[in-house]
PDB file of C-alpha atoms in Angstrom:
ATOM      1  CA  MET R   1      29.932   8.744-202.843  1.00 41.00           C
ATOM      2  CA  LYS R   2      29.676   5.706-200.339  1.00 40.00           C
ATOM      3  CA  THR R   3      26.101   4.873-198.370  1.00 38.00           C
ATOM      4  CA  THR R   4      26.631   4.430-194.512  1.00 41.00           C
ATOM      5  CA  ALA R   5      24.454   4.164-191.545  1.00 38.00           C
ATOM      6  CA  HIS R   6      23.786   7.000-189.115  1.00 43.00           C
ATOM      7  CA  GLN R   7      21.307   6.316-185.782  1.00 40.00           C
ATOM      8  CA  SER R   8      18.962   9.084-184.623  1.00 42.00           C
ATOM      9  CA  SER R   9      18.510   9.016-181.353  1.00 43.00           C
ATOM     10  CA  ALA R  10      15.636  11.579-181.161  1.00 41.00           C
ATOM     11  CA  ALA R  11      12.169  10.146-179.217  1.00 43.00           C
ATOM     12  CA  PRO R  12      10.467   8.234-181.283  1.00 44.00           C
ATOM     13  CA  SER R  13       6.570   9.321-179.687  1.00 75.00           C
ATOM     14  CA  TYR R  14       7.627  12.484-181.815  1.00 92.00           C
ATOM     15  CA  PHE R  15       7.832  11.346-185.115  1.00 93.00           C
ATOM     16  CA  SER R  16       5.606   9.003-187.232  1.00 92.00           C
ATOM     17  CA  ALA R  17       6.166   5.303-187.883  1.00 88.00           C
ATOM     18  CA  GLY R  18       6.740   5.947-191.565  1.00 92.00           C
ATOM     19  CA  LEU R  19       9.334   8.610-191.302  1.00 94.00           C
ATOM     20  CA  ALA R  20      12.465   5.841-190.548  1.00 92.00           C
ATOM     21  CA  ALA R  21      11.131   4.009-194.105  1.00 93.00           C
ATOM     22  CA  ARG R  22      11.270   7.008-195.653  1.00 95.00           C
ATOM     23  CA  THR R  23      15.162   7.658-194.301  1.00 96.00           C
ATOM     24  CA  GLN R  24      18.527   6.909-196.577  1.00 96.00           C
ATOM     25  CA  ALA R  25      21.846   7.989-195.239  1.00 97.00           C
ATOM     26  CA  ALA R  26      25.055   8.724-197.256  1.00 97.00           C
ATOM     27  CA  ASP R  27      28.024  10.869-197.627  1.00 97.00           C
ATOM     28  CA  VAL R  28      29.727  12.760-200.239  1.00 97.00           C
ATOM     29  CA  GLU R  29      33.107  13.795-200.452  1.00 96.00           C
ATOM     30  CA  LEU R  30      33.906  17.876-201.644  1.00 95.00           C
ATOM     31  CA  ASP R  31      36.906  19.581-201.325  1.00 90.00           C
ATOM     32  CA  GLY R  32      38.667  16.894-199.405  1.00 91.00           C
ATOM     33  CA  SER R  33      35.974  17.349-196.815  1.00 92.00           C
ATOM     34  CA  ALA R  34      33.488  14.178-196.261  1.00 96.00           C
ATOM     35  CA  VAL R  35      29.911  15.677-195.294  1.00 97.00           C
ATOM     36  CA  ALA R  36      27.202  13.449-194.118  1.00 98.00           C
ATOM     37  CA  TYR R  37      23.512  13.981-195.946  1.00 98.00           C
ATOM     38  CA  TRP R  38      20.224  12.556-195.302  1.00 98.00           C
ATOM     39  CA  THR R  39      17.893  12.041-198.018  1.00 98.00           C
ATOM     40  CA  TYR R  40      14.005  11.047-196.707  1.00 97.00           C
ATOM     41  CA  GLU R  41      12.162  10.116-199.767  1.00 97.00           C
ATOM     42  CA  PRO R  42       8.095  10.755-200.741  1.00 96.00           C
ATOM     43  CA  VAL R  43       5.405   8.527-199.236  1.00 94.00           C
ATOM     44  CA  GLN R  44       4.078   8.827-202.751  1.00 90.00           C
ATOM     45  CA  ALA R  45       5.310  11.216-205.884  1.00 90.00           C
ATOM     46  CA  THR R  46       2.976  13.340-207.712  1.00 90.00           C
ATOM     47  CA  ALA R  47       2.794  16.383-209.577  1.00 89.00           C
ATOM     48  CA  GLU R  48       3.428  18.647-206.297  1.00 91.00           C
ATOM     49  CA  THR R  49       6.487  16.854-205.047  1.00 96.00           C
ATOM     50  CA  ARG R  50       9.327  18.882-205.179  1.00 97.00           C
ATOM     51  CA  THR R  51      12.991  18.619-203.595  1.00 98.00           C
ATOM     52  CA  ILE R  52      13.818  20.765-200.619  1.00 98.00           C
ATOM     53  CA  LEU R  53      17.525  21.368-199.770  1.00 98.00           C
ATOM     54  CA  VAL R  54      17.432  22.308-196.256  1.00 98.00           C
ATOM     55  CA  ILE R  55      20.398  24.256-194.263  1.00 98.00           C
ATOM     56  CA  HIS R  56      20.261  23.832-190.820  1.00 97.00           C
ATOM     57  CA  GLY R  57      21.110  26.666-187.866  1.00 96.00           C
ATOM     58  CA  PHE R  58      24.167  27.087-185.851  1.00 96.00           C
ATOM     59  CA  ARG R  59      25.297  24.512-183.723  1.00 94.00           C
ATOM     60  CA  GLY R  60      22.681  21.772-185.265  1.00 93.00           C
ATOM     61  CA  ASP R  61      22.478  19.583-187.468  1.00 95.00           C
ATOM     62  CA  HIS R  62      19.965  17.777-189.308  1.00 96.00           C
ATOM     63  CA  HIS R  63      18.163  16.307-186.404  1.00 95.00           C
ATOM     64  CA  GLY R  64      16.748  19.845-185.767  1.00 94.00           C
ATOM     65  CA  LEU R  65      14.614  19.881-188.902  1.00 96.00           C
ATOM     66  CA  LEU R  66      13.224  16.566-188.885  1.00 96.00           C
ATOM     67  CA  ARG R  67      10.010  17.046-187.390  1.00 96.00           C
ATOM     68  CA  VAL R  68       9.073  19.569-189.884  1.00 97.00           C
ATOM     69  CA  ALA R  69      10.314  16.892-192.738  1.00 96.00           C
ATOM     70  CA  ASP R  70       8.418  14.333-191.182  1.00 96.00           C
ATOM     71  CA  GLN R  71       5.179  16.270-191.631  1.00 96.00           C
ATOM     72  CA  LEU R  72       5.924  16.493-195.523  1.00 97.00           C
ATOM     73  CA  SER R  73       5.660  13.214-196.462  1.00 96.00           C
ATOM     74  CA  GLU R  74       4.996  13.974-199.720  1.00 96.00           C
ATOM     75  CA  MET R  75       7.978  15.610-200.393  1.00 97.00           C
ATOM     76  CA  ARG R  76      11.978  15.044-201.170  1.00 98.00           C
ATOM     77  CA  ILE R  77      14.159  16.771-198.672  1.00 98.00           C
ATOM     78  CA  ILE R  78      17.693  16.301-198.504  1.00 98.00           C
ATOM     79  CA  MET R  79      19.751  17.669-195.186  1.00 98.00           C
ATOM     80  CA  PRO R  80      23.244  17.743-194.875  1.00 98.00           C
ATOM     81  CA  ASP R  81      24.814  18.644-191.811  1.00 98.00           C
ATOM     82  CA  LEU R  82      26.941  21.721-192.470  1.00 98.00           C
ATOM     83  CA  PRO R  83      30.320  21.147-192.503  1.00 97.00           C
ATOM     84  CA  GLY R  84      31.874  21.835-189.502  1.00 97.00           C
ATOM     85  CA  PHE R  85      28.455  20.178-187.315  1.00 97.00           C
ATOM     86  CA  GLY R  86      27.279  17.066-186.816  1.00 96.00           C
ATOM     87  CA  SER R  87      28.429  13.620-188.868  1.00 96.00           C
ATOM     88  CA  SER R  88      29.991  16.288-191.104  1.00 97.00           C
ATOM     89  CA  ALA R  89      33.844  17.258-191.093  1.00 97.00           C
ATOM     90  CA  ALA R  90      35.181  20.907-191.228  1.00 97.00           C
ATOM     91  CA  PHE R  91      36.418  22.579-194.398  1.00 97.00           C
ATOM     92  CA  VAL R  92      39.473  21.193-195.003  1.00 94.00           C
ATOM     93  CA  ALA R  93      40.520  25.263-196.228  1.00 89.00           C
ATOM     94  CA  GLY R  94      39.528  28.367-196.128  1.00 90.00           C
ATOM     95  CA  GLU R  95      37.299  29.531-192.980  1.00 94.00           C
ATOM     96  CA  HIS R  96      34.101  29.151-192.139  1.00 97.00           C
ATOM     97  CA  SER R  97      32.318  31.903-193.275  1.00 97.00           C
ATOM     98  CA  VAL R  98      28.837  32.756-194.983  1.00 97.00           C
ATOM     99  CA  GLU R  99      30.601  32.718-198.688  1.00 97.00           C
ATOM    100  CA  GLN R 100      32.291  29.681-198.001  1.00 97.00           C
ATOM    101  CA  TYR R 101      28.795  27.929-196.960  1.00 98.00           C
ATOM    102  CA  GLY R 102      27.048  28.923-200.156  1.00 97.00           C
ATOM    103  CA  ALA R 103      30.475  27.900-202.032  1.00 97.00           C
ATOM    104  CA  PHE R 104      29.299  24.572-200.309  1.00 97.00           C
ATOM    105  CA  ILE R 105      25.614  24.255-201.336  1.00 98.00           C
ATOM    106  CA  SER R 106      26.924  25.238-205.071  1.00 97.00           C
ATOM    107  CA  SER R 107      29.572  22.069-204.651  1.00 97.00           C
ATOM    108  CA  PHE R 108      26.788  19.805-203.136  1.00 98.00           C
ATOM    109  CA  MET R 109      24.224  20.536-205.374  1.00 98.00           C
ATOM    110  CA  ALA R 110      26.523  19.603-208.360  1.00 97.00           C
ATOM    111  CA  ALA R 111      27.434  16.710-206.509  1.00 97.00           C
ATOM    112  CA  LEU R 112      24.128  15.299-205.909  1.00 97.00           C
ATOM    113  CA  ASP R 113      22.682  16.887-209.845  1.00 97.00           C
ATOM    114  CA  LEU R 114      20.196  19.072-208.060  1.00 98.00           C
ATOM    115  CA  GLY R 115      18.727  22.026-211.121  1.00 97.00           C
ATOM    116  CA  PRO R 116      17.187  25.396-210.478  1.00 97.00           C
ATOM    117  CA  ASP R 117      13.950  23.362-209.261  1.00 97.00           C
ATOM    118  CA  THR R 118      15.213  22.653-206.424  1.00 98.00           C
ATOM    119  CA  VAL R 119      13.548  24.693-202.900  1.00 98.00           C
ATOM    120  CA  LEU R 120      15.897  26.035-200.460  1.00 98.00           C
ATOM    121  CA  LEU R 121      14.975  26.366-196.955  1.00 98.00           C
ATOM    122  CA  GLY R 122      17.238  27.850-193.874  1.00 98.00           C
ATOM    123  CA  HIS R 123      16.414  28.045-190.504  1.00 98.00           C
ATOM    124  CA  SER R 124      18.083  30.845-188.308  1.00 97.00           C
ATOM    125  CA  PHE R 125      22.018  30.732-189.645  1.00 97.00           C
ATOM    126  CA  GLY R 126      20.653  28.518-192.378  1.00 98.00           C
ATOM    127  CA  SER R 127      18.674  31.733-193.439  1.00 98.00           C
ATOM    128  CA  ILE R 128      21.469  34.186-193.507  1.00 98.00           C
ATOM    129  CA  ILE R 129      23.329  31.391-195.545  1.00 98.00           C
ATOM    130  CA  ALA R 130      20.600  30.199-198.056  1.00 98.00           C
ATOM    131  CA  SER R 131      19.656  33.960-198.462  1.00 98.00           C
ATOM    132  CA  HIS R 132      23.513  34.711-199.293  1.00 98.00           C
ATOM    133  CA  PHE R 133      23.800  31.601-201.629  1.00 98.00           C
ATOM    134  CA  VAL R 134      20.396  32.909-203.795  1.00 98.00           C
ATOM    135  CA  ALA R 135      21.854  36.380-203.926  1.00 98.00           C
ATOM    136  CA  ALA R 136      25.066  35.805-205.100  1.00 97.00           C
ATOM    137  CA  HIS R 137      23.631  33.033-207.468  1.00 97.00           C
ATOM    138  CA  PRO R 138      20.338  33.785-208.789  1.00 96.00           C
ATOM    139  CA  GLY R 139      18.738  31.035-211.138  1.00 96.00           C
ATOM    140  CA  LYS R 140      20.068  28.597-208.868  1.00 97.00           C
ATOM    141  CA  VAL R 141      17.169  27.632-207.137  1.00 98.00           C
ATOM    142  CA  THR R 142      13.472  28.368-206.221  1.00 96.00           C
ATOM    143  CA  PRO R 143      11.664  29.284-204.348  1.00 98.00           C
ATOM    144  CA  LEU R 144      13.577  30.298-200.807  1.00 98.00           C
ATOM    145  CA  ILE R 145      12.406  29.392-197.297  1.00 98.00           C
ATOM    146  CA  LEU R 146      13.560  31.029-193.823  1.00 98.00           C
ATOM    147  CA  VAL R 147      12.708  29.769-191.074  1.00 98.00           C
ATOM    148  CA  ASN R 148      12.895  31.857-187.922  1.00 98.00           C
ATOM    149  CA  PRO R 149      14.989  34.295-190.497  1.00 98.00           C
ATOM    150  CA  ILE R 150      17.572  36.414-188.932  1.00 97.00           C
ATOM    151  CA  ALA R 151      16.547  39.460-189.953  1.00 95.00           C
ATOM    152  CA  SER R 152      18.373  42.345-188.871  1.00 92.00           C
ATOM    153  CA  PRO R 153      22.225  42.680-187.242  1.00 87.00           C
ATOM    154  CA  ALA R 154      22.916  40.676-184.274  1.00 80.00           C
ATOM    155  CA  LEU R 155      25.370  43.004-182.403  1.00 69.00           C
ATOM    156  CA  GLU R 156      22.971  46.447-182.892  1.00 76.00           C
ATOM    157  CA  GLY R 157      19.411  47.089-180.687  1.00 66.00           C
ATOM    158  CA  PRO R 158      18.395  45.747-177.175  1.00 67.00           C
ATOM    159  CA  LYS R 159      19.848  41.827-178.321  1.00 72.00           C
ATOM    160  CA  GLY R 160      23.575  43.338-178.947  1.00 76.00           C
ATOM    161  CA  ILE R 161      24.600  43.066-175.185  1.00 77.00           C
ATOM    162  CA  MET R 162      23.718  39.226-175.241  1.00 79.00           C
ATOM    163  CA  THR R 163      25.393  38.607-178.869  1.00 84.00           C
ATOM    164  CA  ARG R 164      28.986  40.588-177.248  1.00 84.00           C
ATOM    165  CA  LEU R 165      28.222  38.242-174.383  1.00 88.00           C
ATOM    166  CA  ALA R 166      28.233  34.943-176.597  1.00 88.00           C
ATOM    167  CA  VAL R 167      31.210  36.305-178.868  1.00 88.00           C
ATOM    168  CA  LEU R 168      33.457  36.328-175.257  1.00 91.00           C
ATOM    169  CA  TYR R 169      31.968  33.038-174.809  1.00 91.00           C
ATOM    170  CA  TYR R 170      33.252  31.817-177.879  1.00 92.00           C
ATOM    171  CA  ARG R 171      36.866  33.419-178.210  1.00 92.00           C
ATOM    172  CA  LEU R 172      37.441  32.795-174.479  1.00 92.00           C
ATOM    173  CA  SER R 173      36.412  28.958-175.011  1.00 93.00           C
ATOM    174  CA  ALA R 174      38.977  28.729-178.165  1.00 92.00           C
ATOM    175  CA  ARG R 175      41.625  29.887-176.896  1.00 94.00           C
ATOM    176  CA  LEU R 176      41.741  27.997-173.252  1.00 94.00           C
ATOM    177  CA  PRO R 177      43.823  24.782-173.044  1.00 94.00           C
ATOM    178  CA  ARG R 178      41.754  22.030-174.985  1.00 94.00           C
ATOM    179  CA  ARG R 179      40.279  20.700-172.729  1.00 94.00           C
ATOM    180  CA  LEU R 180      39.375  23.214-170.627  1.00 95.00           C
ATOM    181  CA  GLY R 181      37.690  24.664-173.776  1.00 94.00           C
ATOM    182  CA  LEU R 182      36.121  22.034-175.324  1.00 94.00           C
ATOM    183  CA  ALA R 183      34.492  21.520-171.236  1.00 94.00           C
ATOM    184  CA  LEU R 184      33.027  25.114-171.578  1.00 93.00           C
ATOM    185  CA  LEU R 185      31.390  24.550-174.739  1.00 93.00           C
ATOM    186  CA  ARG R 186      29.735  20.969-173.857  1.00 93.00           C
ATOM    187  CA  ASN R 187      28.949  21.929-170.480  1.00 94.00           C
ATOM    188  CA  PRO R 188      25.616  20.653-169.889  1.00 94.00           C
ATOM    189  CA  VAL R 189      24.116  23.717-167.520  1.00 95.00           C
ATOM    190  CA  ILE R 190      25.058  25.772-170.484  1.00 92.00           C
ATOM    191  CA  VAL R 191      23.361  23.664-172.813  1.00 93.00           C
ATOM    192  CA  ARG R 192      20.330  23.748-170.673  1.00 95.00           C
ATOM    193  CA  VAL R 193      20.011  27.321-170.046  1.00 92.00           C
ATOM    194  CA  MET R 194      20.122  28.032-173.566  1.00 91.00           C
ATOM    195  CA  SER R 195      17.720  25.371-174.584  1.00 94.00           C
ATOM    196  CA  GLU R 196      15.170  26.739-171.854  1.00 94.00           C
ATOM    197  CA  ALA R 197      15.445  30.127-173.084  1.00 91.00           C
ATOM    198  CA  MET R 198      14.957  29.022-176.213  1.00 94.00           C
ATOM    199  CA  ALA R 199      11.653  26.950-175.244  1.00 95.00           C
ATOM    200  CA  LYS R 200       8.198  28.655-175.118  1.00 96.00           C
ATOM    201  CA  THR R 201       5.804  25.506-175.151  1.00 95.00           C
ATOM    202  CA  GLY R 202       4.188  24.444-171.746  1.00 94.00           C
ATOM    203  CA  ASN R 203       3.923  21.086-172.373  1.00 94.00           C
ATOM    204  CA  ARG R 204       6.510  19.487-170.416  1.00 93.00           C
ATOM    205  CA  ASP R 205       6.712  16.324-172.148  1.00 94.00           C
ATOM    206  CA  LEU R 206       7.819  18.227-175.569  1.00 95.00           C
ATOM    207  CA  ARG R 207      10.408  20.470-173.291  1.00 95.00           C
ATOM    208  CA  ARG R 208      12.002  17.349-172.140  1.00 95.00           C
ATOM    209  CA  PHE R 209      11.913  16.068-176.220  1.00 95.00           C
ATOM    210  CA  ILE R 210      13.778  19.642-176.937  1.00 96.00           C
ATOM    211  CA  HIS R 211      16.113  19.722-174.388  1.00 96.00           C
ATOM    212  CA  GLY R 212      17.163  16.020-175.162  1.00 95.00           C
ATOM    213  CA  GLN R 213      17.662  16.976-178.591  1.00 95.00           C
ATOM    214  CA  HIS R 214      20.026  20.063-177.496  1.00 95.00           C
ATOM    215  CA  HIS R 215      21.749  17.768-175.029  1.00 95.00           C
ATOM    216  CA  ALA R 216      22.124  15.046-178.269  1.00 94.00           C
ATOM    217  CA  TYR R 217      23.145  17.335-180.953  1.00 94.00           C
ATOM    218  CA  PHE R 218      23.800  21.022-179.795  1.00 93.00           C
ATOM    219  CA  SER R 219      27.922  19.955-178.819  1.00 91.00           C
ATOM    220  CA  ALA R 220      28.405  17.657-181.987  1.00 93.00           C
ATOM    221  CA  PHE R 221      31.140  19.935-183.665  1.00 94.00           C
ATOM    222  CA  ALA R 222      34.101  19.310-185.372  1.00 94.00           C
ATOM    223  CA  ASP R 223      36.455  21.744-183.455  1.00 95.00           C
ATOM    224  CA  ARG R 224      36.660  24.843-181.604  1.00 94.00           C
ATOM    225  CA  GLU R 225      38.178  26.658-184.160  1.00 95.00           C
ATOM    226  CA  SER R 226      35.547  26.176-186.594  1.00 95.00           C
ATOM    227  CA  LEU R 227      32.373  26.978-183.948  1.00 95.00           C
ATOM    228  CA  LEU R 228      34.426  30.134-183.564  1.00 95.00           C
ATOM    229  CA  GLN R 229      34.170  31.074-186.845  1.00 96.00           C
ATOM    230  CA  SER R 230      30.761  29.229-188.005  1.00 96.00           C
ATOM    231  CA  PHE R 231      30.066  31.655-184.856  1.00 94.00           C
ATOM    232  CA  THR R 232      31.300  34.834-186.037  1.00 94.00           C
ATOM    233  CA  ALA R 233      29.746  34.652-189.572  1.00 95.00           C
ATOM    234  CA  SER R 234      26.019  33.446-187.645  1.00 94.00           C
ATOM    235  CA  VAL R 235      26.817  37.439-186.158  1.00 93.00           C
ATOM    236  CA  SER R 236      28.291  39.135-188.684  1.00 93.00           C
ATOM    237  CA  ALA R 237      25.221  39.340-191.301  1.00 96.00           C
ATOM    238  CA  HIS R 238      22.198  38.468-191.803  1.00 97.00           C
ATOM    239  CA  VAL R 239      18.659  38.244-194.301  1.00 98.00           C
ATOM    240  CA  ALA R 240      18.091  41.897-194.920  1.00 97.00           C
ATOM    241  CA  GLU R 241      21.087  43.270-195.935  1.00 97.00           C
ATOM    242  CA  VAL R 242      20.618  41.026-199.386  1.00 98.00           C
ATOM    243  CA  ALA R 243      16.693  41.451-199.681  1.00 98.00           C
ATOM    244  CA  GLY R 244      16.339  43.724-202.178  1.00 97.00           C
ATOM    245  CA  LYS R 245      18.310  40.507-204.315  1.00 98.00           C
ATOM    246  CA  LEU R 246      16.267  37.946-203.342  1.00 98.00           C
ATOM    247  CA  THR R 247      14.159  38.727-206.440  1.00 97.00           C
ATOM    248  CA  LEU R 248      12.785  34.883-205.936  1.00 98.00           C
ATOM    249  CA  PRO R 249       9.579  34.207-204.395  1.00 98.00           C
ATOM    250  CA  VAL R 250      10.391  34.108-200.348  1.00 98.00           C
ATOM    251  CA  LEU R 251       8.478  32.854-197.601  1.00 98.00           C
ATOM    252  CA  LEU R 252       9.007  33.978-194.351  1.00 98.00           C
ATOM    253  CA  VAL R 253       8.110  31.580-191.704  1.00 98.00           C
ATOM    254  CA  ALA R 254       8.473  33.506-187.962  1.00 98.00           C
ATOM    255  CA  GLY R 255       7.791  32.916-184.056  1.00 97.00           C
ATOM    256  CA  GLU R 256       5.459  35.434-182.134  1.00 97.00           C
ATOM    257  CA  LYS R 257       7.663  34.985-179.668  1.00 96.00           C
ATOM    258  CA  ASP R 258      11.125  35.056-181.394  1.00 95.00           C
ATOM    259  CA  GLU R 259      13.637  36.723-179.085  1.00 92.00           C
ATOM    260  CA  ILE R 260      16.668  36.023-181.190  1.00 92.00           C
ATOM    261  CA  ALA R 261      14.758  37.095-184.622  1.00 93.00           C
ATOM    262  CA  ALA R 262      12.174  39.542-183.072  1.00 94.00           C
ATOM    263  CA  LEU R 263       8.928  39.876-185.129  1.00 96.00           C
ATOM    264  CA  PRO R 264       9.171  43.378-185.761  1.00 96.00           C
ATOM    265  CA  ASP R 265      12.038  42.717-187.653  1.00 96.00           C
ATOM    266  CA  GLN R 266      10.616  39.862-189.522  1.00 97.00           C
ATOM    267  CA  HIS R 267       7.655  42.726-190.226  1.00 98.00           C
ATOM    268  CA  HIS R 268      10.615  44.937-192.192  1.00 97.00           C
ATOM    269  CA  LEU R 269      12.836  42.373-193.439  1.00 98.00           C
ATOM    270  CA  ALA R 270       9.408  41.262-195.429  1.00 98.00           C
ATOM    271  CA  ALA R 271       9.024  44.800-196.840  1.00 98.00           C
ATOM    272  CA  LEU R 272      12.104  45.181-198.449  1.00 98.00           C
ATOM    273  CA  LEU R 273      11.596  41.435-200.789  1.00 98.00           C
ATOM    274  CA  PRO R 274      10.549  41.850-203.969  1.00 97.00           C
ATOM    275  CA  ASP R 275       8.066  39.050-203.883  1.00 97.00           C
ATOM    276  CA  GLY R 276       7.937  38.017-199.927  1.00 97.00           C
ATOM    277  CA  GLU R 277       5.373  36.793-198.044  1.00 98.00           C
ATOM    278  CA  LEU R 278       5.426  36.500-194.115  1.00 98.00           C
ATOM    279  CA  LYS R 279       3.626  34.184-191.821  1.00 98.00           C
ATOM    280  CA  VAL R 280       3.403  33.919-188.043  1.00 98.00           C
ATOM    281  CA  ILE R 281       3.277  31.215-185.777  1.00 98.00           C
ATOM    282  CA  PRO R 282       2.145  31.966-182.622  1.00 97.00           C
ATOM    283  CA  GLY R 283       3.213  31.520-179.433  1.00 96.00           C
ATOM    284  CA  VAL R 284       6.861  30.241-180.546  1.00 97.00           C
ATOM    285  CA  GLY R 285       9.897  31.513-179.937  1.00 96.00           C
ATOM    286  CA  HIS R 286      12.952  30.634-182.162  1.00 97.00           C
ATOM    287  CA  LEU R 287      12.406  26.751-182.041  1.00 97.00           C
ATOM    288  CA  ILE R 288       9.418  26.547-184.645  1.00 97.00           C
ATOM    289  CA  HIS R 289      11.020  23.529-185.994  1.00 97.00           C
ATOM    290  CA  TYR R 290      10.826  21.767-182.627  1.00 97.00           C
ATOM    291  CA  GLU R 291       7.630  22.845-181.387  1.00 97.00           C
ATOM    292  CA  THR R 292       5.237  23.889-184.176  1.00 97.00           C
ATOM    293  CA  PRO R 293       6.061  21.770-187.327  1.00 97.00           C
ATOM    294  CA  GLU R 294       2.740  21.148-188.372  1.00 97.00           C
ATOM    295  CA  PRO R 295       1.806  24.866-189.038  1.00 98.00           C
ATOM    296  CA  ALA R 296       5.450  25.862-190.100  1.00 98.00           C
ATOM    297  CA  ALA R 297       4.858  22.487-192.500  1.00 98.00           C
ATOM    298  CA  GLY R 298       1.046  23.456-193.588  1.00 98.00           C
ATOM    299  CA  PHE R 299       2.708  26.982-194.364  1.00 98.00           C
ATOM    300  CA  ILE R 300       5.349  25.577-196.829  1.00 98.00           C
ATOM    301  CA  ARG R 301       2.987  23.113-198.316  1.00 97.00           C
ATOM    302  CA  SER R 302       0.382  25.998-199.667  1.00 97.00           C
ATOM    303  CA  PHE R 303       3.430  28.254-200.313  1.00 98.00           C
ATOM    304  CA  LEU R 304       4.869  25.516-202.845  1.00 98.00           C
ATOM    305  CA  LYS R 305       1.649  25.024-204.448  1.00 97.00           C
ATOM    306  CA  ASP R 306       1.557  28.962-205.283  1.00 96.00           C
ATOM    307  CA  HIS R 307       4.750  28.643-206.853  1.00 96.00           C
ATOM    308  CA  PRO R 308       5.235  25.271-208.701  1.00 93.00           C
ATOM    309  CA  ALA R 309       8.177  24.366-210.255  1.00 87.00           C
TER     310      ALA R 309
END
């Protein structure tokens, strides 16, 4: 394992002064691929300090969950860039599927000697990866926290048409000549439209921060093929299909105005969980991690107090 420096260009006004002091960056090689990850040590370890392994969403990287990590200063938080995103290389062998990402979690936990008292947190696509991992590996982590969880099939219902258009977009981008395909995927207008659609806050400065984050990190992917594979995985699975196998305590943190993971689906998912708890944050959509990190962290903290190691 080798330690390297990774810089964040996020607006400092949206983070505490102590976050940088808590941050340690490192790389680990897993199955021939270099994986970058960041550890945020607790300001002061207590009996309630837990290690939380965070799995980010599609086309994101560790930067997206930084505001939540900042709020949980009493916790030890580990956030890798998933293979194929951010500063991590794509998988050397195998597709970028939900199952392969689950295997990555196993390898990553083994490399860092993370035991069964590790808390697993997944956001958006990360909620699919995390829930399927837990369903396939009971007892590996406890408990499970899902933020903006993908609770229903993306290709069905009212959002199905938009999802199919997105499928065509990623397939076309993968088949075009490399320069044209990358230009389409990284088109700043498309990135901005996506960002505008997801942001619900009326705070202009916060919206500017969110758009800046998306422009800075949304296009940090390894290559077009791994991106297409990851997108296909993200719309081909959901949390509800494994809900019955999630026998550990599960916290769902949902956004009232989430158009990607709609609130009625969150209530349905909560009803399917053997030991589930749903918390809804009003006025926010799919960007809880950017717009409302304080209440999200509060729900996480309370949940972990109720379910100690």
